[in-house]
mmCIF file of C-alpha atoms and ligand atoms in Angstrom:
data_model
loop_
_atom_site.group_PDB
_atom_site.id
_atom_site.type_symbol
_atom_site.label_atom_id
_atom_site.label_comp_id
_atom_site.label_asym_id
_atom_site.label_seq_id
_atom_site.Cartn_x
_atom_site.Cartn_y
_atom_site.Cartn_z
ATOM 1 C CA MET A 333 124.454 -17.926 29.674
ATOM 2 C CA GLN A 334 123.221 -15.307 32.140
ATOM 3 C CA ILE A 335 125.307 -15.023 35.770
ATOM 4 C CA LEU A 336 122.453 -14.751 38.419
ATOM 5 C CA ASN A 337 124.572 -13.827 41.244
ATOM 6 C CA THR A 338 127.764 -11.681 40.270
ATOM 7 C CA TYR A 339 129.964 -11.649 43.510
ATOM 8 C CA ILE A 340 133.020 -9.115 42.722
ATOM 9 C CA LEU A 341 135.602 -8.539 45.287
ATOM 10 C CA ALA A 342 136.226 -4.987 45.659
ATOM 11 C CA ILE A 343 139.712 -2.651 46.758
ATOM 12 C CA GLU A 344 140.422 0.899 47.707
ATOM 13 C CA SER A 345 143.263 2.436 48.434
ATOM 14 C CA SER A 346 143.397 5.677 46.674
ATOM 15 C CA CYS A 347 144.485 8.020 49.866
ATOM 16 C CA ASP A 348 145.328 6.664 53.779
ATOM 17 C CA ASP A 349 142.064 3.696 54.181
ATOM 18 C CA THR A 350 143.044 0.229 52.755
ATOM 19 C CA SER A 351 139.533 -1.416 51.994
ATOM 20 C CA CYS A 352 138.171 -4.276 50.300
ATOM 21 C CA ALA A 353 134.331 -5.343 49.635
ATOM 22 C CA VAL A 354 132.467 -8.914 48.695
ATOM 23 C CA LEU A 355 129.152 -8.022 46.917
ATOM 24 C CA CYS A 356 126.991 -10.416 45.625
ATOM 25 C CA ASN A 357 125.230 -8.416 43.322
ATOM 26 C CA ASN A 358 124.300 -5.273 45.019
ATOM 27 C CA VAL A 359 124.537 -6.530 48.065
ATOM 28 C CA VAL A 360 127.465 -6.292 50.604
ATOM 29 C CA LEU A 361 128.595 -9.384 52.228
ATOM 30 C CA SER A 362 131.645 -7.816 53.622
ATOM 31 C CA ASN A 363 133.678 -4.589 53.792
ATOM 32 C CA ILE A 364 136.701 -4.447 55.943
ATOM 33 C CA THR A 365 139.384 -1.162 56.179
ATOM 34 C CA ALA A 366 142.283 -0.308 57.942
ATOM 35 C CA ASN A 367 142.710 3.175 58.878
ATOM 36 C CA GLN A 368 145.723 4.134 59.116
ATOM 37 C CA LYS A 369 146.796 5.966 62.289
ATOM 38 C CA ILE A 370 149.535 7.307 61.596
ATOM 39 C CA HIS A 371 149.502 10.486 59.801
ATOM 40 C CA GLU A 372 147.734 12.021 63.142
ATOM 41 C CA LYS A 373 150.529 13.244 64.205
ATOM 42 C CA TYR A 374 151.627 14.805 60.313
ATOM 43 C CA GLY A 375 148.409 16.746 60.528
ATOM 44 C CA GLY A 376 147.703 15.377 56.865
ATOM 45 C CA VAL A 377 148.066 12.296 55.078
ATOM 46 C CA VAL A 378 151.858 11.808 54.162
ATOM 47 C CA PRO A 379 151.928 10.069 50.509
ATOM 48 C CA GLU A 380 155.185 8.012 50.745
ATOM 49 C CA LEU A 381 153.475 6.517 54.239
ATOM 50 C CA ALA A 382 150.300 6.142 53.147
ATOM 51 C CA SER A 383 151.275 3.567 50.162
ATOM 52 C CA ARG A 384 153.748 1.583 52.587
ATOM 53 C CA ASP A 385 150.682 1.172 55.268
ATOM 54 C CA HIS A 386 148.862 -0.328 51.828
ATOM 55 C CA GLN A 387 151.511 -2.301 51.077
ATOM 56 C CA LYS A 388 151.516 -3.837 54.948
ATOM 57 C CA ASN A 389 147.349 -4.012 55.180
ATOM 58 C CA ILE A 390 146.607 -5.101 51.670
ATOM 59 C CA VAL A 391 146.812 -9.502 51.606
ATOM 60 C CA LEU A 392 145.198 -9.099 55.432
ATOM 61 C CA VAL A 393 142.005 -6.880 54.201
ATOM 62 C CA VAL A 394 141.488 -8.903 50.962
ATOM 63 C CA GLN A 395 141.522 -12.355 53.199
ATOM 64 C CA GLU A 396 139.796 -10.825 56.216
ATOM 65 C CA ALA A 397 136.700 -9.249 53.200
ATOM 66 C CA LEU A 398 137.305 -13.125 51.547
ATOM 67 C CA GLN A 399 136.544 -14.744 54.657
ATOM 68 C CA VAL A 400 133.416 -12.620 56.376
ATOM 69 C CA ALA A 401 132.029 -12.692 53.095
ATOM 70 C CA ASP A 402 132.676 -16.514 53.525
ATOM 71 C CA VAL A 403 133.340 -16.557 49.635
ATOM 72 C CA LYS A 404 135.732 -18.694 48.007
ATOM 73 C CA PHE A 405 138.190 -16.982 45.333
ATOM 74 C CA GLU A 406 136.795 -19.094 42.679
ATOM 75 C CA GLN A 407 133.627 -17.758 43.435
ATOM 76 C CA LEU A 408 134.434 -14.288 42.176
ATOM 77 C CA ASN A 409 133.107 -12.853 38.918
ATOM 78 C CA ALA A 410 135.380 -9.885 38.751
ATOM 79 C CA ILE A 411 137.523 -7.755 40.484
ATOM 80 C CA ALA A 412 137.090 -4.202 41.213
ATOM 81 C CA VAL A 413 139.373 -1.292 42.345
ATOM 82 C CA THR A 414 139.711 2.244 42.426
ATOM 83 C CA ILE A 415 141.960 3.814 39.887
ATOM 84 C CA GLY A 416 141.446 7.563 40.745
ATOM 85 C CA PRO A 417 141.683 9.986 41.746
ATOM 86 C CA GLY A 418 143.988 10.213 44.288
ATOM 87 C CA LEU A 419 147.701 9.592 45.605
ATOM 88 C CA MET A 420 149.440 7.633 42.866
ATOM 89 C CA GLY A 421 151.459 5.892 45.229
ATOM 90 C CA SER A 422 148.445 4.536 46.728
ATOM 91 C CA LEU A 423 146.466 3.788 44.141
ATOM 92 C CA LEU A 424 149.262 2.136 42.280
ATOM 93 C CA VAL A 425 149.309 -0.304 45.914
ATOM 94 C CA GLY A 426 145.636 -1.473 44.887
ATOM 95 C CA LEU A 427 145.676 -1.168 41.438
ATOM 96 C CA SER A 428 148.844 -3.351 41.334
ATOM 97 C CA PHE A 429 147.112 -6.163 43.654
ATOM 98 C CA ALA A 430 143.771 -5.944 41.812
ATOM 99 C CA LYS A 431 145.275 -6.604 38.513
ATOM 100 C CA SER A 432 146.975 -10.055 39.741
ATOM 101 C CA MET A 433 144.290 -11.253 41.535
ATOM 102 C CA SER A 434 142.671 -10.720 37.961
ATOM 103 C CA LEU A 435 144.805 -11.931 35.778
ATOM 104 C CA SER A 436 145.649 -15.146 38.032
ATOM 105 C CA LEU A 437 141.995 -16.095 38.799
ATOM 106 C CA ASN A 438 141.487 -15.242 34.983
ATOM 107 C CA ILE A 439 138.433 -12.875 35.911
ATOM 108 C CA PRO A 440 137.842 -9.257 34.660
ATOM 109 C CA LEU A 441 138.657 -6.270 36.220
ATOM 110 C CA ILE A 442 137.087 -3.525 36.770
ATOM 111 C CA GLY A 443 138.728 0.187 37.425
ATOM 112 C CA VAL A 444 136.665 2.651 39.232
ATOM 113 C CA ASN A 445 136.109 6.207 39.760
ATOM 114 C CA HIS A 446 136.399 6.683 43.469
ATOM 115 C CA MET A 447 134.049 9.745 42.934
ATOM 116 C CA GLN A 448 131.421 7.704 41.192
ATOM 117 C CA GLY A 449 131.641 5.289 44.145
ATOM 118 C CA HIS A 450 130.776 7.926 46.473
ATOM 119 C CA VAL A 451 127.238 8.911 44.484
ATOM 120 C CA LEU A 452 126.398 5.038 43.991
ATOM 121 C CA ALA A 453 126.812 4.007 47.435
ATOM 122 C CA HIS A 454 123.673 5.174 47.301
ATOM 123 C CA PHE A 455 122.607 1.815 45.935
ATOM 124 C CA ILE A 456 123.777 -0.524 47.970
ATOM 125 C CA LYS A 457 121.166 -2.993 49.006
ATOM 126 C CA ASP A 458 120.931 -3.004 53.124
ATOM 127 C CA ASN A 459 117.107 -3.828 53.601
ATOM 128 C CA LYS A 460 113.480 -5.062 51.836
ATOM 129 C CA SER A 461 111.854 -2.403 52.660
ATOM 130 C CA GLN A 462 114.485 0.796 51.492
ATOM 131 C CA GLU A 463 114.038 2.824 48.465
ATOM 132 C CA PHE A 464 117.109 4.322 46.256
ATOM 133 C CA PRO A 465 117.086 7.670 44.291
ATOM 134 C CA LYS A 466 115.306 7.763 40.840
ATOM 135 C CA PHE A 467 117.022 9.426 37.792
ATOM 136 C CA PRO A 468 118.034 12.137 37.350
ATOM 137 C CA PHE A 469 118.558 13.083 41.126
ATOM 138 C CA LEU A 470 120.831 15.723 42.439
ATOM 139 C CA CYS A 471 123.895 14.637 44.804
ATOM 140 C CA LEU A 472 125.762 16.456 47.061
ATOM 141 C CA THR A 473 129.385 15.538 46.910
ATOM 142 C CA VAL A 474 132.049 16.635 49.721
ATOM 143 C CA SER A 475 135.069 14.905 50.803
ATOM 144 C CA GLY A 476 138.851 15.525 51.847
ATOM 145 C CA GLY A 477 139.795 16.192 48.148
ATOM 146 C CA HIS A 478 136.297 17.447 46.262
ATOM 147 C CA THR A 479 133.350 19.442 46.911
ATOM 148 C CA GLN A 480 130.537 18.865 43.861
ATOM 149 C CA LEU A 481 127.357 19.371 42.931
ATOM 150 C CA ILE A 482 126.533 16.475 40.547
ATOM 151 C CA LYS A 483 123.490 15.628 38.300
ATOM 152 C CA VAL A 484 123.174 11.716 37.999
ATOM 153 C CA SER A 485 120.735 11.248 35.281
ATOM 154 C CA ASP A 486 121.634 7.123 34.891
ATOM 155 C CA TYR A 487 123.722 4.709 37.679
ATOM 156 C CA LEU A 488 126.666 5.745 35.109
ATOM 157 C CA GLY A 489 125.752 8.736 33.787
ATOM 158 C CA PHE A 490 127.346 11.924 35.967
ATOM 159 C CA GLU A 491 127.075 16.241 35.068
ATOM 160 C CA ILE A 492 128.939 18.360 37.147
ATOM 161 C CA LEU A 493 127.265 21.232 37.640
ATOM 162 C CA GLY A 494 129.188 22.803 40.574
ATOM 163 C CA SER A 495 132.709 22.599 42.065
ATOM 164 C CA THR A 496 134.914 24.375 44.188
ATOM 165 C CA ILE A 497 137.165 26.639 42.663
ATOM 166 C CA ASP A 498 139.972 25.759 45.640
ATOM 167 C CA ASP A 499 139.894 24.062 48.562
ATOM 168 C CA ALA A 500 137.517 20.848 49.224
ATOM 169 C CA VAL A 501 134.847 21.682 52.256
ATOM 170 C CA GLY A 502 136.677 18.757 54.134
ATOM 171 C CA GLU A 503 140.136 20.459 53.729
ATOM 172 C CA ALA A 504 138.136 23.422 55.523
ATOM 173 C CA PHE A 505 137.429 20.814 57.945
ATOM 174 C CA ASP A 506 140.377 19.933 58.361
ATOM 175 C CA LYS A 507 142.820 23.150 58.179
ATOM 176 C CA ALA A 508 140.640 24.602 60.353
ATOM 177 C CA ALA A 509 141.175 21.687 63.172
ATOM 178 C CA LYS A 510 144.481 22.220 62.839
ATOM 179 C CA ILE A 511 144.377 25.471 63.337
ATOM 180 C CA LEU A 512 142.496 24.638 66.904
ATOM 181 C CA GLY A 513 145.140 22.316 67.923
ATOM 182 C CA LEU A 514 143.394 19.156 66.509
ATOM 183 C CA PRO A 515 144.291 15.945 65.181
ATOM 184 C CA TYR A 516 144.490 14.814 61.837
ATOM 185 C CA PRO A 517 141.537 13.979 60.479
ATOM 186 C CA GLY A 518 139.745 17.067 61.971
ATOM 187 C CA GLY A 519 136.667 17.187 60.291
ATOM 188 C CA PRO A 520 135.065 14.118 62.766
ATOM 189 C CA LEU A 521 136.351 16.036 66.072
ATOM 190 C CA ILE A 522 135.352 19.575 64.640
ATOM 191 C CA ASP A 523 131.637 17.534 64.100
ATOM 192 C CA LYS A 524 131.911 16.411 67.962
ATOM 193 C CA PHE A 525 132.979 19.628 69.680
ATOM 194 C CA ALA A 526 129.813 21.452 67.622
ATOM 195 C CA LYS A 527 127.173 19.847 69.125
ATOM 196 C CA GLU A 528 127.732 20.760 72.618
ATOM 197 C CA GLY A 529 128.236 24.565 71.147
ATOM 198 C CA ASP A 530 126.480 27.896 69.948
ATOM 199 C CA SER A 531 126.207 27.887 66.353
ATOM 200 C CA MET A 532 125.664 31.578 66.120
ATOM 201 C CA LYS A 533 128.727 33.147 68.242
ATOM 202 C CA PHE A 534 130.802 33.709 66.409
ATOM 203 C CA LYS A 535 130.758 34.952 62.109
ATOM 204 C CA PHE A 536 132.665 33.890 59.472
ATOM 205 C CA SER A 537 133.160 35.985 55.915
ATOM 206 C CA GLU A 538 131.500 34.317 52.535
ATOM 207 C CA SER A 539 133.015 34.154 49.615
ATOM 208 C CA HIS A 540 130.869 35.183 46.595
ATOM 209 C CA VAL A 541 131.782 32.567 43.725
ATOM 210 C CA ASN A 542 129.304 32.357 40.499
ATOM 211 C CA GLY A 543 126.760 29.996 39.642
ATOM 212 C CA TYR A 544 126.812 26.434 41.491
ATOM 213 C CA ASP A 545 130.709 26.469 42.611
ATOM 214 C CA TYR A 546 131.703 27.102 45.476
ATOM 215 C CA SER A 547 134.929 28.611 47.333
ATOM 216 C CA PHE A 548 137.188 27.742 50.801
ATOM 217 C CA SER A 549 140.415 28.655 50.410
ATOM 218 C CA GLY A 550 138.943 32.488 51.318
ATOM 219 C CA ILE A 551 136.873 31.231 54.469
ATOM 220 C CA LYS A 552 139.573 29.155 55.259
ATOM 221 C CA THR A 553 141.801 32.284 55.875
ATOM 222 C CA SER A 554 139.465 34.451 57.422
ATOM 223 C CA PHE A 555 139.402 31.544 60.022
ATOM 224 C CA LEU A 556 143.289 31.719 60.851
ATOM 225 C CA TYR A 557 142.804 35.108 61.096
ATOM 226 C CA PHE A 558 140.052 34.782 63.228
ATOM 227 C CA ILE A 559 141.605 33.134 65.518
ATOM 228 C CA GLN A 560 145.480 35.020 65.816
ATOM 229 C CA ASN A 561 143.320 38.083 66.666
ATOM 230 C CA ASN A 562 141.825 36.532 69.134
ATOM 231 C CA LEU A 563 144.382 34.529 71.081
ATOM 232 C CA GLN A 564 146.053 38.206 71.011
ATOM 233 C CA LYS A 565 143.596 39.519 73.014
ATOM 234 C CA ASN A 566 143.168 36.111 75.230
ATOM 235 C CA GLU A 567 145.642 33.250 75.293
ATOM 236 C CA ASN A 568 142.888 31.079 76.512
ATOM 237 C CA PHE A 569 140.603 31.820 73.483
ATOM 238 C CA VAL A 570 140.675 28.405 72.363
ATOM 239 C CA LYS A 571 140.031 26.660 75.410
ATOM 240 C CA GLU A 572 137.280 28.744 76.541
ATOM 241 C CA ASN A 573 135.282 28.932 73.365
ATOM 242 C CA LEU A 574 136.071 25.483 71.318
ATOM 243 C CA ASN A 575 132.426 24.251 71.723
ATOM 244 C CA ASP A 576 131.037 27.667 70.427
ATOM 245 C CA ILE A 577 134.227 28.116 67.356
ATOM 246 C CA CYS A 578 133.538 24.743 66.511
ATOM 247 C CA ALA A 579 129.545 24.580 65.585
ATOM 248 C CA SER A 580 129.946 28.302 64.161
ATOM 249 C CA TYR A 581 132.531 27.464 62.084
ATOM 250 C CA GLN A 582 130.836 24.199 60.916
ATOM 251 C CA ASN A 583 126.774 25.746 60.520
ATOM 252 C CA HIS A 584 128.941 28.390 58.384
ATOM 253 C CA LEU A 585 130.489 25.684 56.346
ATOM 254 C CA ILE A 586 126.959 23.696 55.942
ATOM 255 C CA GLN A 587 125.037 26.861 55.452
ATOM 256 C CA VAL A 588 127.466 28.005 52.255
ATOM 257 C CA LEU A 589 127.184 24.564 51.258
ATOM 258 C CA LEU A 590 123.022 24.642 50.841
ATOM 259 C CA LYS A 591 122.947 28.067 49.358
ATOM 260 C CA ASN A 592 123.943 26.080 46.267
ATOM 261 C CA VAL A 593 122.436 22.980 46.530
ATOM 262 C CA LYS A 594 118.393 25.295 47.739
ATOM 263 C CA LYS A 595 119.863 27.265 44.312
ATOM 264 C CA LEU A 596 120.018 24.592 42.283
ATOM 265 C CA ILE A 597 116.710 22.751 43.146
ATOM 266 C CA HIS A 598 114.552 25.621 42.481
ATOM 267 C CA ASP A 599 116.329 26.310 39.012
ATOM 268 C CA THR A 600 116.253 22.579 38.063
ATOM 269 C CA GLY A 601 113.130 21.804 39.627
ATOM 270 C CA ILE A 602 114.557 18.360 40.359
ATOM 271 C CA LYS A 603 112.899 17.133 44.132
ATOM 272 C CA GLN A 604 115.356 14.237 44.533
ATOM 273 C CA LEU A 605 118.923 14.846 46.824
ATOM 274 C CA ALA A 606 121.512 12.743 47.416
ATOM 275 C CA ILE A 607 124.604 13.238 49.625
ATOM 276 C CA ALA A 608 127.966 11.417 49.183
ATOM 277 C CA GLY A 609 131.358 11.699 50.227
ATOM 278 C CA GLY A 610 133.166 11.772 54.020
ATOM 279 C CA VAL A 611 131.952 15.155 55.062
ATOM 280 C CA SER A 612 128.065 13.625 54.724
ATOM 281 C CA ALA A 613 129.021 11.923 57.739
ATOM 282 C CA ASN A 614 128.674 15.377 59.754
ATOM 283 C CA SER A 615 126.132 15.184 62.535
ATOM 284 C CA GLU A 616 124.617 18.775 61.119
ATOM 285 C CA LEU A 617 124.699 18.477 58.029
ATOM 286 C CA ARG A 618 122.663 15.590 57.889
ATOM 287 C CA LYS A 619 120.156 16.884 60.036
ATOM 288 C CA GLN A 620 120.549 20.280 57.945
ATOM 289 C CA ILE A 621 119.703 18.059 54.639
ATOM 290 C CA LYS A 622 116.887 15.729 55.851
ATOM 291 C CA ASN A 623 115.364 19.214 56.885
ATOM 292 C CA LEU A 624 114.882 20.721 53.566
ATOM 293 C CA GLU A 625 112.431 17.543 53.031
ATOM 294 C CA GLU A 626 110.234 19.385 54.549
ATOM 295 C CA GLU A 627 111.265 23.435 54.131
ATOM 296 C CA LEU A 628 111.452 22.548 49.629
ATOM 297 C CA THR A 629 109.312 19.349 49.288
ATOM 298 C CA ILE A 630 111.490 17.505 48.331
ATOM 299 C CA GLN A 631 112.858 13.831 49.341
ATOM 300 C CA THR A 632 116.819 13.127 50.642
ATOM 301 C CA PHE A 633 118.865 10.354 50.654
ATOM 302 C CA ILE A 634 121.707 10.373 53.575
ATOM 303 C CA PRO A 635 123.840 7.012 53.082
ATOM 304 C CA LYS A 636 124.772 5.043 56.153
ATOM 305 C CA PHE A 637 127.422 6.367 58.198
ATOM 306 C CA GLU A 638 129.862 3.568 57.246
ATOM 307 C CA TYR A 639 129.569 4.343 53.139
ATOM 308 C CA CYS A 640 130.402 8.009 54.193
ATOM 309 C CA THR A 641 134.273 7.828 54.697
ATOM 310 C CA ASP A 642 136.645 5.898 51.925
ATOM 311 C CA ASN A 643 135.377 2.561 52.042
ATOM 312 C CA ALA A 644 135.228 -0.748 49.208
ATOM 313 C CA ALA A 645 131.592 -1.216 49.413
ATOM 314 C CA MET A 646 130.775 1.803 47.679
ATOM 315 C CA ILE A 647 133.572 0.657 44.814
ATOM 316 C CA GLY A 648 132.138 -2.977 44.539
ATOM 317 C CA ILE A 649 128.668 -1.327 44.001
ATOM 318 C CA THR A 650 130.022 0.913 41.447
ATOM 319 C CA ALA A 651 131.993 -2.105 39.715
ATOM 320 C CA TYR A 652 128.695 -3.742 40.039
ATOM 321 C CA TYR A 653 126.821 -1.681 37.449
ATOM 322 C CA LYS A 654 129.995 -1.168 35.538
ATOM 323 C CA PHE A 655 129.946 -4.989 35.109
ATOM 324 C CA LEU A 656 126.268 -5.442 34.296
ATOM 325 C CA ASN A 657 126.963 -2.676 31.677
ATOM 326 C CA ASN A 658 130.284 -4.815 30.495
ATOM 327 C CA GLU A 659 132.652 -1.615 30.454
ATOM 328 C CA LEU A 660 135.770 -3.443 32.088
ATOM 329 C CA SER A 661 139.456 -2.252 32.047
ATOM 330 C CA ASP A 662 142.432 -4.258 30.480
ATOM 331 C CA LEU A 663 145.469 -5.245 32.342
ATOM 332 C CA GLY A 664 146.920 -1.981 30.881
ATOM 333 C CA VAL A 665 145.029 0.634 32.917
ATOM 334 C CA ILE A 666 147.341 3.123 34.781
ATOM 335 C CA PRO A 667 145.846 4.698 37.746
ATOM 336 C CA LEU A 668 145.306 8.518 37.312
ATOM 337 C CA THR A 669 145.439 11.338 40.235
ATOM 338 C CA ARG A 670 142.844 13.325 38.960
ATOM 339 C CA MET A 671 140.420 11.780 37.442
ATOM 340 C CA SER A 672 136.807 13.822 36.092
ATOM 341 C CA ILE A 673 133.770 12.224 37.746
HETATM 342 O O1 LIG B 1927 135.833 10.584 51.481
HETATM 343 P P1 LIG B 1927 136.574 10.420 52.416
HETATM 344 O O2 LIG B 1927 136.759 9.761 53.138
HETATM 345 O O3 LIG B 1927 138.176 11.176 51.619
HETATM 346 C C1 LIG B 1927 138.378 11.676 50.424
HETATM 347 O O4 LIG B 1927 137.948 10.702 49.476
HETATM 348 O O5 LIG B 1927 138.824 12.573 50.961
HETATM 349 O O6 LIG B 1927 136.679 12.248 53.062
HETATM 350 C C2 LIG B 1927 137.191 12.488 54.117
HETATM 351 C C3 LIG B 1927 136.714 13.754 54.028
HETATM 352 C C4 LIG B 1927 137.918 14.626 55.666
HETATM 353 O O7 LIG B 1927 138.311 15.743 55.542
HETATM 354 C C5 LIG B 1927 137.243 14.427 57.173
HETATM 355 O O8 LIG B 1927 137.520 15.224 57.895
HETATM 356 C C6 LIG B 1927 136.134 14.426 56.257
HETATM 357 O O9 LIG B 1927 136.125 13.949 55.021
HETATM 358 N N1 LIG B 1927 134.771 13.595 57.479
HETATM 359 C C7 LIG B 1927 133.880 14.801 58.269
HETATM 360 C C8 LIG B 1927 133.767 14.282 58.809
HETATM 361 N N2 LIG B 1927 133.966 12.513 58.933
HETATM 362 C C9 LIG B 1927 134.935 12.925 57.743
HETATM 363 N N3 LIG B 1927 133.772 16.084 58.683
HETATM 364 C C10 LIG B 1927 132.958 16.599 59.176
HETATM 365 N N4 LIG B 1927 132.323 15.939 59.972
HETATM 366 C C11 LIG B 1927 133.039 14.797 60.178
HETATM 367 N N5 LIG B 1927 131.597 13.852 60.718
HETATM 368 ZN ZN1 LIG B 1928 136.350 9.956 48.819
#
């Protein structure tokens, strides 16, 4: 018997956001996220504190997601959960919870790769006239842990064509923000200050890497030296130039990202480009990606703001396609801190 409407409850707890979503097919009925503020004062995510907060939040977040969706336990057809990549303790909380739901409701468990989730967020249906990317398309996936150029040939067919050989671009944003004395996560704050700044005022070094790969570790270090040197000459340098520093550094990171994107579009001839992951929330990156439409006569896909940073809706949509493909997990599935797309 074919199920007409598939209801999936999805849980995401790979890092520091506890999120639960309920989907009916490819439509999101609810998407509730509890952000953890506790890490701000430490300048980065503290894994042990993250898993404890997930434990505190998960029941409330799941209850609220069901309530907002107006869906009962008995209506659910499957439980989806992120199984990696991510922090071991954080993943364990979500996965253990999902396993017990799957067992007690006697419905399938679907383990989802977090990075596949970021990419497939583009297939969440929001309105009638919406256009989805067509296969194959290219996706620039930019988050706190990943920077990848991916060829997506099917809902579940991914090929990495380029990736960072050291730090992710999200780390390059967050580390620079920390050097500037801004709280974690610094990416959104750099974005905010950059809006008022001159992106041409300061120049930063570029790393040279082969093919379509990236490297951000040297850029991060050169930023540190740049700030230290200038502070020696003028102790108010950061205070007096914050907007210009943010705008110049942000623009530099974006130019580095776009260089390989353009090369890849040229070499593959693929005319559809998507962006995904937390850094795709960056307003200037969104603008510059959109500008490529005219420059390269391509079509671009930019996710809705709420589906850029970590959320369970993207896990739910991925699980929906896995469900249709009968790719289910057994209860012995374990979390993986590292996991290739
Ligand atoms: O995908 P995500 O929420 O979590 C991971 O899977 O890592 O990405 C988090 C990253 C952080 O580095 C954060 O600073 C960055 O996304 N980020 C931004 C912006 N919003 C989030 N970076 C630049 N500009 C933003 N507006
Ligand atoms: Zn993420």
